[in-house]
JSON list of C-alpha atoms in Angstrom, two decimals:
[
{"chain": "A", "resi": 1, "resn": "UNK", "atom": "CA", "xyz": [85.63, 59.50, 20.80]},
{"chain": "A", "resi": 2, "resn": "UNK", "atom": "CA", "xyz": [83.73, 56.59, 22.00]},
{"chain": "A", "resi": 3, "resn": "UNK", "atom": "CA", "xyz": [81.54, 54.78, 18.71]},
{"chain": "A", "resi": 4, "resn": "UNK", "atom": "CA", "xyz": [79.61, 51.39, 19.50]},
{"chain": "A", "resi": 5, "resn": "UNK", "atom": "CA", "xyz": [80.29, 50.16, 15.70]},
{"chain": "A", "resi": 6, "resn": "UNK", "atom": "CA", "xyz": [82.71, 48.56, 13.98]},
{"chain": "A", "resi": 7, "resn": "UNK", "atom": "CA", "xyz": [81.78, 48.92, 11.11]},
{"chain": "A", "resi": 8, "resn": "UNK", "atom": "CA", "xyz": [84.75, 51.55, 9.13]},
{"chain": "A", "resi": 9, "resn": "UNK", "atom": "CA", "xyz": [82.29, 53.46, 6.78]},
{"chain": "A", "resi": 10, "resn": "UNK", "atom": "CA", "xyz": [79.63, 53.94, 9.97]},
{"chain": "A", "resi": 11, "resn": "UNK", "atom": "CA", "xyz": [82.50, 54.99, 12.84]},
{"chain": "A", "resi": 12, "resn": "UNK", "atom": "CA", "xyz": [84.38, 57.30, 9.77]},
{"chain": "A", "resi": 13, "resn": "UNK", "atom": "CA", "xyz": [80.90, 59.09, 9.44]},
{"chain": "A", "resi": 14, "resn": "UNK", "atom": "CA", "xyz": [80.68, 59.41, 13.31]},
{"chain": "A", "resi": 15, "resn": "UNK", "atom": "CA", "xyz": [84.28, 60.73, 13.47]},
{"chain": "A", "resi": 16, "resn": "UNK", "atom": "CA", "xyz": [83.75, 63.54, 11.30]},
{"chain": "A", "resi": 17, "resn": "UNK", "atom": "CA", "xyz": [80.66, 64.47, 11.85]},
{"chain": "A", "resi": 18, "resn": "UNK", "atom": "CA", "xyz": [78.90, 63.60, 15.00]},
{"chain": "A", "resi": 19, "resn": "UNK", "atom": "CA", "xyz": [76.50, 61.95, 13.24]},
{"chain": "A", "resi": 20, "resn": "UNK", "atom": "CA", "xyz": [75.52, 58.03, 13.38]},
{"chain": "A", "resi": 21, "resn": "UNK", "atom": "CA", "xyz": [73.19, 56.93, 10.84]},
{"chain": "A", "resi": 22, "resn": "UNK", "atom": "CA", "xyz": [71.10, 53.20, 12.38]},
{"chain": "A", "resi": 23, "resn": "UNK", "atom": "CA", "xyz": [70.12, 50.80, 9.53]},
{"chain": "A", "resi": 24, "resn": "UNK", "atom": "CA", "xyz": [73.40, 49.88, 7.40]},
{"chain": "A", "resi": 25, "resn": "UNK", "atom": "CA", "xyz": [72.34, 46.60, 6.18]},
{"chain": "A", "resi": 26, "resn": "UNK", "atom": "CA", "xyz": [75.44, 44.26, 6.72]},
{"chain": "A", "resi": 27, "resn": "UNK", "atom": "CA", "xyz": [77.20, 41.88, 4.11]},
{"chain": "A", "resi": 28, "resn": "UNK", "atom": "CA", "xyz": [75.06, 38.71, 4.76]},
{"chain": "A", "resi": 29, "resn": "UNK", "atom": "CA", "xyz": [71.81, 40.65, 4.35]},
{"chain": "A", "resi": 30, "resn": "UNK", "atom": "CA", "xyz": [72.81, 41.36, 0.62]},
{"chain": "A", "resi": 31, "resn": "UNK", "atom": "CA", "xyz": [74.55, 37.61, 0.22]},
{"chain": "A", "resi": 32, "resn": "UNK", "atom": "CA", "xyz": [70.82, 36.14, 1.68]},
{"chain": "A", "resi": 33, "resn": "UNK", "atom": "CA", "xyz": [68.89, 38.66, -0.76]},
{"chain": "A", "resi": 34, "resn": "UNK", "atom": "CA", "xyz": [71.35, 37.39, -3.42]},
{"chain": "A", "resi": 35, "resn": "UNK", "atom": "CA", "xyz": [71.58, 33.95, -2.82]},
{"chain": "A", "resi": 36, "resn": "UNK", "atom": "CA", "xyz": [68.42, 33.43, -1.19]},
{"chain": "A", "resi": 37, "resn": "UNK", "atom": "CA", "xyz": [68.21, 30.92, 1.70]},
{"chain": "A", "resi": 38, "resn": "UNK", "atom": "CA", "xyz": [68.62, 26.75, 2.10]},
{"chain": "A", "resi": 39, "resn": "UNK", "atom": "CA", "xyz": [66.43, 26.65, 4.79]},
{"chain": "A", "resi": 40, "resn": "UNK", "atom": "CA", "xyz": [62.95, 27.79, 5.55]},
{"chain": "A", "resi": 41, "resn": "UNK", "atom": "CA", "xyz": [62.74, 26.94, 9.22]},
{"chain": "A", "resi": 42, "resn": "UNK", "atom": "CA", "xyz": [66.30, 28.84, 9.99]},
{"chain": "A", "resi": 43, "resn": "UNK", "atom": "CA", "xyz": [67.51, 32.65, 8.93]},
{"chain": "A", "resi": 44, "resn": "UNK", "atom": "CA", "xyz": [69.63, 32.95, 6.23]},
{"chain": "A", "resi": 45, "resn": "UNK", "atom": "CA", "xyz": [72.52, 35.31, 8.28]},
{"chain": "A", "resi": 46, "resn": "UNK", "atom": "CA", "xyz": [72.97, 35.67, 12.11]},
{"chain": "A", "resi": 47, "resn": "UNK", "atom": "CA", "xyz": [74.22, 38.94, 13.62]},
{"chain": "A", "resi": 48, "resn": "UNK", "atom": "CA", "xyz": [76.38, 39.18, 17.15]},
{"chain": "A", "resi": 49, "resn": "UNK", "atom": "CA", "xyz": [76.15, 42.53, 18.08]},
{"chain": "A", "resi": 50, "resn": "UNK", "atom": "CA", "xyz": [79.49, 44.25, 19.24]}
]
């Protein structure tokens, strides 16, 4: 079985059922909504995909 996450929850899901469901929001995305962010001019959270 060939998955193009890493993510446990997302490639567990794939594993069992086939299925991959896009649009998991990842742990800096709820950190920035918490937090909030220092900067205007840069994002809050960068994301290097796999």
């Amino acid at each position: 079985v060939v998955g193009k996450t890493g993510v446990h929850s997302q490639a567990t899901l794939l594993q069992a059922t086939g299925f991959q469901l896009p649009g998991f929001p990842s742990a800096g995305s709820w950190v920035s909504h918490a937090l909030g962010s220092e900067s205007d001019n840069l994002p809050s959270f960068v994301v290097l995909p796999d």
